[in-house]
Tab-separated table of C-alpha atoms in Angstrom:
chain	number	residue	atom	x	y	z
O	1	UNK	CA	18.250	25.054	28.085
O	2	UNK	CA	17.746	24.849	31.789
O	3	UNK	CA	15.280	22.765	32.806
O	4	UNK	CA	14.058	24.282	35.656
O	5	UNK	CA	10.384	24.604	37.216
O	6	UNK	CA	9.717	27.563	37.499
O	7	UNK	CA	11.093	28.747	34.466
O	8	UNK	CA	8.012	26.657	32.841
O	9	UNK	CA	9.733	22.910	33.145
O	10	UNK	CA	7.161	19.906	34.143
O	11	UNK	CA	7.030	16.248	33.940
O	12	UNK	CA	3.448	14.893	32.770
O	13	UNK	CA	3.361	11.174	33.504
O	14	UNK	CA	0.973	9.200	31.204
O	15	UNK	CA	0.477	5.447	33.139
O	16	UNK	CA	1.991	3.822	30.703
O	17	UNK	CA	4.775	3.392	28.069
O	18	UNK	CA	4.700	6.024	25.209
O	19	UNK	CA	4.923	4.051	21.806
O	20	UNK	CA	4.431	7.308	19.815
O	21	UNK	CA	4.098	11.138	19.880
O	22	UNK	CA	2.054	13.233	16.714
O	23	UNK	CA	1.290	17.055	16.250
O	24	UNK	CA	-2.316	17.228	16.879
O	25	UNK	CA	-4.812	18.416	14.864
O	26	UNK	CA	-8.000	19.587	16.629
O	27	UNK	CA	-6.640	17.509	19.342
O	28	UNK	CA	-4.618	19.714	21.300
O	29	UNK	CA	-1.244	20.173	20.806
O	30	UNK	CA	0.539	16.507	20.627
O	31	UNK	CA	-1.302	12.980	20.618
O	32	UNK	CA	-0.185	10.668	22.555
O	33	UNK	CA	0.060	6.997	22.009
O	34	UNK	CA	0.449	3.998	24.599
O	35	UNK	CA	0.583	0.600	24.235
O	36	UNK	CA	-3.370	0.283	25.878
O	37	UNK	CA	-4.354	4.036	25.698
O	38	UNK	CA	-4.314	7.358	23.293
O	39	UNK	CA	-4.147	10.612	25.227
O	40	UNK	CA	-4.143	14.707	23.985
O	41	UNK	CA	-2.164	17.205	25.683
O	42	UNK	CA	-3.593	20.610	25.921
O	43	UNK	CA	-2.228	24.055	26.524
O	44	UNK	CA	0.376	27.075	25.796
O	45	UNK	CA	1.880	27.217	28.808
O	46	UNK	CA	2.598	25.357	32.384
O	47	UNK	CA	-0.755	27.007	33.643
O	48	UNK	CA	-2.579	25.516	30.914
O	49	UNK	CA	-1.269	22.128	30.398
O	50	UNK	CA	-3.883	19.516	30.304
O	51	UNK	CA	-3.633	15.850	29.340
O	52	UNK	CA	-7.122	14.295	28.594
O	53	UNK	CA	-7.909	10.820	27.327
O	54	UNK	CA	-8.663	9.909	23.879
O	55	UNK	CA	-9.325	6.113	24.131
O	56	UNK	CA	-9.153	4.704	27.093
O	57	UNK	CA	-7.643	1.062	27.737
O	58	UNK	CA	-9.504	0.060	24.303
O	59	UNK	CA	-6.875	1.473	21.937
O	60	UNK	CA	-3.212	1.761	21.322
O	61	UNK	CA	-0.448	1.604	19.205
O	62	UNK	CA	2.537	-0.435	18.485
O	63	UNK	CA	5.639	1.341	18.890
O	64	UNK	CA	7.557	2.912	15.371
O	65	UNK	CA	4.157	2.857	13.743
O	66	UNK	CA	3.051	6.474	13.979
O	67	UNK	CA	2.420	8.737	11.269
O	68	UNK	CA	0.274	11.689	10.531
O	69	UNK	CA	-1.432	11.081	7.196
O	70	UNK	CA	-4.093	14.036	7.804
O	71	UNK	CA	-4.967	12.375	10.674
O	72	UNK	CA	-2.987	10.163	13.216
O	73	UNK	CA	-2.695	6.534	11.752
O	74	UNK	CA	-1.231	3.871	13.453
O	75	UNK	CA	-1.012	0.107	14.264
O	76	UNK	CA	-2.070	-2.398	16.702
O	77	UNK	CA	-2.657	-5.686	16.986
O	78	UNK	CA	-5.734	-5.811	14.403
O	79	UNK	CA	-3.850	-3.762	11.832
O	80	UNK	CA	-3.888	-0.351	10.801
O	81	UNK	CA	-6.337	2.621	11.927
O	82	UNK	CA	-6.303	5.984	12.572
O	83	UNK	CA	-8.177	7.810	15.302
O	84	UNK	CA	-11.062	8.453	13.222
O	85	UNK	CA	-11.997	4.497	12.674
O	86	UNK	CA	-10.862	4.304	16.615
O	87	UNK	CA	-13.992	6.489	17.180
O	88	UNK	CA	-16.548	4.567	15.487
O	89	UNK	CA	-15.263	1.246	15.925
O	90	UNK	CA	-13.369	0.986	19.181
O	91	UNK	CA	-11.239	-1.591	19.212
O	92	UNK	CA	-12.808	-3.712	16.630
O	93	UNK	CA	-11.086	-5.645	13.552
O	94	UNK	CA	-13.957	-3.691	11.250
O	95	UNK	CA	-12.559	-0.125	12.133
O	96	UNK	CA	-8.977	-1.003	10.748
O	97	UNK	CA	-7.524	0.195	7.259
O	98	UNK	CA	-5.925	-2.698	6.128
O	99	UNK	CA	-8.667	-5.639	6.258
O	100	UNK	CA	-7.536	-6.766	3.219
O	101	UNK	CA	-3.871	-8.137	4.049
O	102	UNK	CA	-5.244	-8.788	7.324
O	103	UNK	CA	-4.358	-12.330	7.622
O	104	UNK	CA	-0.960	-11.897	5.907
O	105	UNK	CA	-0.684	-9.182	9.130
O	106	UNK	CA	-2.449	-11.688	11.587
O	107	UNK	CA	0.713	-14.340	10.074
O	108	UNK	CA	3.350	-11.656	10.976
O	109	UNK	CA	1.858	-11.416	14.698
O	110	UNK	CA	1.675	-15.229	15.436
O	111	UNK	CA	5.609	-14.988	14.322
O	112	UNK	CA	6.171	-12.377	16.411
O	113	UNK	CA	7.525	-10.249	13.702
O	114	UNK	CA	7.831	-6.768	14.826
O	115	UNK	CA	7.485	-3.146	13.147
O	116	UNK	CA	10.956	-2.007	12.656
O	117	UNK	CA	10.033	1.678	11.068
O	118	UNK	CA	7.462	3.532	9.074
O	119	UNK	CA	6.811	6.230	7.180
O	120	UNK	CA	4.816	8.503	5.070
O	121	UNK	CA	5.678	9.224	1.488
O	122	UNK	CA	3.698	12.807	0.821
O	123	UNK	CA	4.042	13.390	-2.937
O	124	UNK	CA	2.768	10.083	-2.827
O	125	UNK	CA	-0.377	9.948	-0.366
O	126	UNK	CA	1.470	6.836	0.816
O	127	UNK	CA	2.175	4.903	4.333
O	128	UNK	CA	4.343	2.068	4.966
O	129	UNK	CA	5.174	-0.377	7.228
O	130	UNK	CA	7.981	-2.269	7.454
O	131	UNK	CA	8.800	-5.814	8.944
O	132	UNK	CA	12.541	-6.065	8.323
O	133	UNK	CA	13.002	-6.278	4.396
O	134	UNK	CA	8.416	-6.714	3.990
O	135	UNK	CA	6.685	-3.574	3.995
O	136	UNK	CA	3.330	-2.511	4.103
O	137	UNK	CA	2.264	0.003	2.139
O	138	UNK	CA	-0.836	1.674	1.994
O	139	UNK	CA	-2.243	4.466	-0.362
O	140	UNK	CA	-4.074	7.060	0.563
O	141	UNK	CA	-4.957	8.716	-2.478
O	142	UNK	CA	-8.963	7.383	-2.809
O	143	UNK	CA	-12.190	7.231	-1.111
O	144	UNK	CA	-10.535	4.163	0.620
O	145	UNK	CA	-7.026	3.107	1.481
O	146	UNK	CA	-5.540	0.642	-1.211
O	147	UNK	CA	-3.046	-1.762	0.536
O	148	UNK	CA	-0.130	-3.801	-0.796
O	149	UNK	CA	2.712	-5.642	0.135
O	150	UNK	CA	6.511	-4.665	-1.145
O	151	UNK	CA	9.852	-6.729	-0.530
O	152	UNK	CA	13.473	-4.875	-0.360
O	153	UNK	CA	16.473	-7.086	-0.264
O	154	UNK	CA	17.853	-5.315	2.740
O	155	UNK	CA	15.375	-4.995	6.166
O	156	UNK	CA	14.238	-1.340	6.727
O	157	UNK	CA	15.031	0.008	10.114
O	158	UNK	CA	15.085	3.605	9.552
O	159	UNK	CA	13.487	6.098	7.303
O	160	UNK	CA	13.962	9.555	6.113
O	161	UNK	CA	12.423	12.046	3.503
O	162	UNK	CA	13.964	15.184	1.674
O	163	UNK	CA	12.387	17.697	-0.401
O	164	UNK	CA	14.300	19.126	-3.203
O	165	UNK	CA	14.043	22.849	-4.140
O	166	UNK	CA	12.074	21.898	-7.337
O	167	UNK	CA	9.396	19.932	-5.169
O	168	UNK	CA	11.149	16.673	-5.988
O	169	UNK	CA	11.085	13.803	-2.734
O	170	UNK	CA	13.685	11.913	-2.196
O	171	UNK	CA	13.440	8.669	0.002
O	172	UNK	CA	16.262	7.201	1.851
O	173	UNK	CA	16.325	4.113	4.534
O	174	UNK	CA	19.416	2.740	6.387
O	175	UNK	CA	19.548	-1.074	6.972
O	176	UNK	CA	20.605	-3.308	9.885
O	177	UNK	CA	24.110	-4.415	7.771
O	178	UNK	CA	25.085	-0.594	7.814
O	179	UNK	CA	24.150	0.840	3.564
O	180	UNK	CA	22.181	3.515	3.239
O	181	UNK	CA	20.068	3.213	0.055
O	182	UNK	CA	17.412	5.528	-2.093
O	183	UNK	CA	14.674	3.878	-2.081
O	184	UNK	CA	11.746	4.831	-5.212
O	185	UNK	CA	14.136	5.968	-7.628
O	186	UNK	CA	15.482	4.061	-11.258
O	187	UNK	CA	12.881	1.092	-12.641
O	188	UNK	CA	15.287	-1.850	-10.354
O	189	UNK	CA	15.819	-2.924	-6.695
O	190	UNK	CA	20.221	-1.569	-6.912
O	191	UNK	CA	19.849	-3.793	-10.347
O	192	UNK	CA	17.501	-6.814	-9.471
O	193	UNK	CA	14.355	-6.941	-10.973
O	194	UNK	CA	11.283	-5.837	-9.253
O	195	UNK	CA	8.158	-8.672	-9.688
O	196	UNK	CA	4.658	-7.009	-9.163
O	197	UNK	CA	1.922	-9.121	-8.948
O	198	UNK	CA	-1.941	-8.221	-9.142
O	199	UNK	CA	-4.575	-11.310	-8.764
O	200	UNK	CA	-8.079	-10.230	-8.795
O	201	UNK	CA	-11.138	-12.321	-6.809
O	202	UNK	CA	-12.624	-15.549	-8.577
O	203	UNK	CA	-15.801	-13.993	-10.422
O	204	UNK	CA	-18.058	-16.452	-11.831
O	205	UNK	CA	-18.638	-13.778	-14.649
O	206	UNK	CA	-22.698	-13.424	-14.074
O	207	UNK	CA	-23.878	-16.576	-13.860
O	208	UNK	CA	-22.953	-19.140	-11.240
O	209	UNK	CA	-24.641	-22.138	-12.609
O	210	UNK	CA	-22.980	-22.403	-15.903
O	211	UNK	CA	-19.480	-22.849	-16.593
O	212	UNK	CA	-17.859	-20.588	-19.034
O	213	UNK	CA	-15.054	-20.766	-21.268
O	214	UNK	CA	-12.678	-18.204	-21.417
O	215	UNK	CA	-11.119	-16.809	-24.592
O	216	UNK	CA	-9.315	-13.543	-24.206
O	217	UNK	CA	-8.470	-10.963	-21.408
O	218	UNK	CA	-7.532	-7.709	-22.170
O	219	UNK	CA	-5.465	-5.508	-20.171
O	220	UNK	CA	-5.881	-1.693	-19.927
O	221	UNK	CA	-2.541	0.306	-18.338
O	222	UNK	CA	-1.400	3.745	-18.146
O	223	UNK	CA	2.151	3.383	-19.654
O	224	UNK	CA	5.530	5.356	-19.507
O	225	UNK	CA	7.298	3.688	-22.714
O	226	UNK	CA	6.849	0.113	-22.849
O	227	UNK	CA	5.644	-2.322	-19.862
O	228	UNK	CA	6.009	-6.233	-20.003
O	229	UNK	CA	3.133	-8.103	-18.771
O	230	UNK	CA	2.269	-11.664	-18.631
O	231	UNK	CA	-1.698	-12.584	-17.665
O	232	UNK	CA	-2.541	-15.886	-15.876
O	233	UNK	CA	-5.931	-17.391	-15.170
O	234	UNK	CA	-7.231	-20.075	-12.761
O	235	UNK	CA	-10.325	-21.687	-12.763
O	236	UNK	CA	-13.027	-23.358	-10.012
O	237	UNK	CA	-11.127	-21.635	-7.080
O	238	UNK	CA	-8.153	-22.834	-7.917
O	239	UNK	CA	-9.155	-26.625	-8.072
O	240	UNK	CA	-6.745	-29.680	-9.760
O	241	UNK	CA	-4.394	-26.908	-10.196
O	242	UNK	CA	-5.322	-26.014	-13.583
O	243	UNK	CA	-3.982	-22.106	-13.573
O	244	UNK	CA	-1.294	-21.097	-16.069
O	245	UNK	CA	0.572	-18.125	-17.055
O	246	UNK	CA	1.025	-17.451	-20.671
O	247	UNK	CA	3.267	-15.484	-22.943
O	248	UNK	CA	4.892	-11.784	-22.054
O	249	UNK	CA	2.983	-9.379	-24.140
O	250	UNK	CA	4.255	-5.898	-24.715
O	251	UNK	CA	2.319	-3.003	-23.906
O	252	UNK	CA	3.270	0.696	-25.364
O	253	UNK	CA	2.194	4.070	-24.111
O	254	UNK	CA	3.283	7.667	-22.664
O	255	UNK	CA	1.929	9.357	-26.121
O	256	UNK	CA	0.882	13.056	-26.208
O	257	UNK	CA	-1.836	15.324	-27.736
O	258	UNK	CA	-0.459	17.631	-30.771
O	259	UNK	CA	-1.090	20.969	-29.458
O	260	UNK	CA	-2.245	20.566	-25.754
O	261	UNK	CA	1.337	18.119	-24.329
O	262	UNK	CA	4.676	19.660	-24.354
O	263	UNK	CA	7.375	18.523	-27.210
O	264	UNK	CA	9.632	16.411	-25.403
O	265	UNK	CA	7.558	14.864	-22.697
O	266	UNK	CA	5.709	12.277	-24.326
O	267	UNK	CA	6.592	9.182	-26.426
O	268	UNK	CA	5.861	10.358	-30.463
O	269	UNK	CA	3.486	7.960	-31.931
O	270	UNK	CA	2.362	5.849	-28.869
O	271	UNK	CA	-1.073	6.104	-27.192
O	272	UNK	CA	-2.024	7.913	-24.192
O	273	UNK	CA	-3.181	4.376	-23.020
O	274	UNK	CA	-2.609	1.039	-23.537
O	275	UNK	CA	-4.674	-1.747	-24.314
O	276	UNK	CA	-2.671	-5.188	-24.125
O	277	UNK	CA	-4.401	-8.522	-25.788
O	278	UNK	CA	-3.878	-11.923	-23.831
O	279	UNK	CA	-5.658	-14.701	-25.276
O	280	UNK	CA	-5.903	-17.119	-22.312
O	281	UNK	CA	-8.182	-20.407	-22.728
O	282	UNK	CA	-10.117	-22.624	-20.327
O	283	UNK	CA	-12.721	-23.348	-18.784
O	284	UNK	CA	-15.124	-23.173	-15.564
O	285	UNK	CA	-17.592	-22.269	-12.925
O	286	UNK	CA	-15.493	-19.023	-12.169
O	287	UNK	CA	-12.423	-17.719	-12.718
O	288	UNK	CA	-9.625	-15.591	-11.254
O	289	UNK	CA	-7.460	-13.219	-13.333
O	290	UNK	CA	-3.127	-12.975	-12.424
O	291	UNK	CA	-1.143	-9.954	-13.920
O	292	UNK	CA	2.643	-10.499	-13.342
O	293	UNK	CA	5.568	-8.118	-14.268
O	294	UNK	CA	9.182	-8.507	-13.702
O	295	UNK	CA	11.799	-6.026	-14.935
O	296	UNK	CA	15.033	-4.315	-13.925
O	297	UNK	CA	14.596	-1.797	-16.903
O	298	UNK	CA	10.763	-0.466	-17.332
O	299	UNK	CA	9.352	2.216	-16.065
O	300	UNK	CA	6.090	2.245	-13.571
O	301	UNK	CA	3.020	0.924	-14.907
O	302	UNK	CA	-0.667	1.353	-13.810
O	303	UNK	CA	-3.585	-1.254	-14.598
O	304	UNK	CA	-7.149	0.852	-14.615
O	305	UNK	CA	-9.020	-2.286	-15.427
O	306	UNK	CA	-9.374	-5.812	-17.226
O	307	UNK	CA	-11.943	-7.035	-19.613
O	308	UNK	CA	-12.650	-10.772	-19.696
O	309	UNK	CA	-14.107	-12.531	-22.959
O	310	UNK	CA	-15.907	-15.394	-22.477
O	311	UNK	CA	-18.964	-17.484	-23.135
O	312	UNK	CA	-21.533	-19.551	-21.084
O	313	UNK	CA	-21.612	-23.212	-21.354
O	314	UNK	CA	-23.121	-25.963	-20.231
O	315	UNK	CA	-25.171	-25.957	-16.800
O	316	UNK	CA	-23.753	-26.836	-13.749
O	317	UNK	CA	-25.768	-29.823	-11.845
């Protein structure tokens, strides 16, 4: 098309590099993001057009970081936030989404280690970031974002979704050596195994002043088949080095309910939920629980929780 005045063509300058455009919602018609500022354009029509400021020179974006997850999210030098925590917060390290993996972020900034692409994954309440072959990806799915860290052996620098007529998304990403792969699809990264690793804080299990001797930790996963999982522990905050990681235990699952599930979709004869025993000794004033898998050939597992069996010792002077 022409682009012609007064046919309804105008140029709306912004003061500054744009580093990302979003379809607004209850924020006019497309959000704009700088590098220093977020602005909202207005309007229908070239009589109407208005650009107001969202954030003024307290806010911004990094560029290829953009993505509407209900509301806009993006990322800037603290980590990532959407307009809502930009609100409350201004540009404070409190308002951002990802405090968690904020110094492994913080270590990606002093190395000058860019965004190369992102994306949202919608069957999947998911949004990830991706620093050449590390991405970030954050969930979406609770009360608040869960983040995590994921490593392809290509680096990501573009993105694209697909939505199959049965509802089915597909995931694609191009890398910087020219293949163009499908990316969550088949239980292997194109045959290598994928390693998934879960460590949760030292607790010192209810009572700080005594150390306590661990016996047993039992694992509780939501299972498609079978899932492989080894379970580590380290004690005193990780002092003299005294972790380990035992045997590979086996966990089963993906069973069905006679009567309500539908014959062929479950796993006959395995639970609806697994429960995997680790006996794991030592001893100490607290104690930090590792779950490790690594398979080219298992499906997708999810941990709902751990249960730790121990006893108190002797007091701590």
């Amino acid at each position: 098309r022409n682009w012609v005045a007064g046919q309804g063509a105008a140029e709306i300058a912004t003061g500054q590099e744009i580093h990302g455009m979003l379809e607004g919602v209850g924020l006019g018609n497309t959000v704009i993001l700088g590098a220093n500022t977020i602005q909202a354009l207005y309007g229908t029509d070239k009589e109407s057009w208005e650009l107001r400021t969202h954030s003024g020179t307290d806010a911004g974006a990094i560029e290829w970081t953009a993505q509407m997850m209900g509301s806009p999210v993006y990322m800037d030098n603290r980590g990532l936030r959407s307009l809502e925590t930009t609100d409350r917060y201004g540009n404070f390290t409190i308002g951002t989404l990802t405090y968690p993996v904020q110094p492994w972020l913080d270590a990606q900034r002093r190395a000058e280690a860019a965004p190369t692409v992102s994306m949202r994954l919608r069957s999947r309440d998911l949004y990830r970031v991706f620093f050449g072959k590390i991405g970030l990806s954050v969930y979406f799915g609770r009360r608040e974002p869960e983040s995590s860290l994921i490593e392809y052996e290509h680096a990501v620098h573009c993105t694209g979704t697909i939505e199959e007529e049965n509802g089915e998304e597909r995931v694609f990403f191009g890398s910087d050596d020219g293949w163009v792969f499908e990316a969550e699809k088949g239980t292997s990264f194109d045959g290598a195994e994928i390693e998934a690793l879960a460590r949760v804080p030292y607790n010192h299990l209810g009572s700080p002043s005594h150390a306590a001797r661990l016996f047993k930790v039992d694992a509780h996963a939501v299972v498609q088949g079978r899932a492989t999982i080894q379970v580590g522990a380290s004690f005193d905050y990780g002092d003299n080095d005294r972790g380990f990681l035992g045997d590979p235990v086996t966990l089963r699952g993906g069973g069905g309910l006679w009567g309500e599930n539908e014959w062929g979709d479950f796993y006959w004869g395995s639970p609806l939920a697994s429960i995997g025993e680790f006996h794991v000794s030592g001893i100490g004033p607290n104690v930090s629980i590792l779950l490790k898998s690594e398979t080219a050939e298992e499906s997708s597992h999810t941990l709902s929780g751990i249960t730790v069996h121990y006893a108190n010792r002797r007091l701590r002077r």
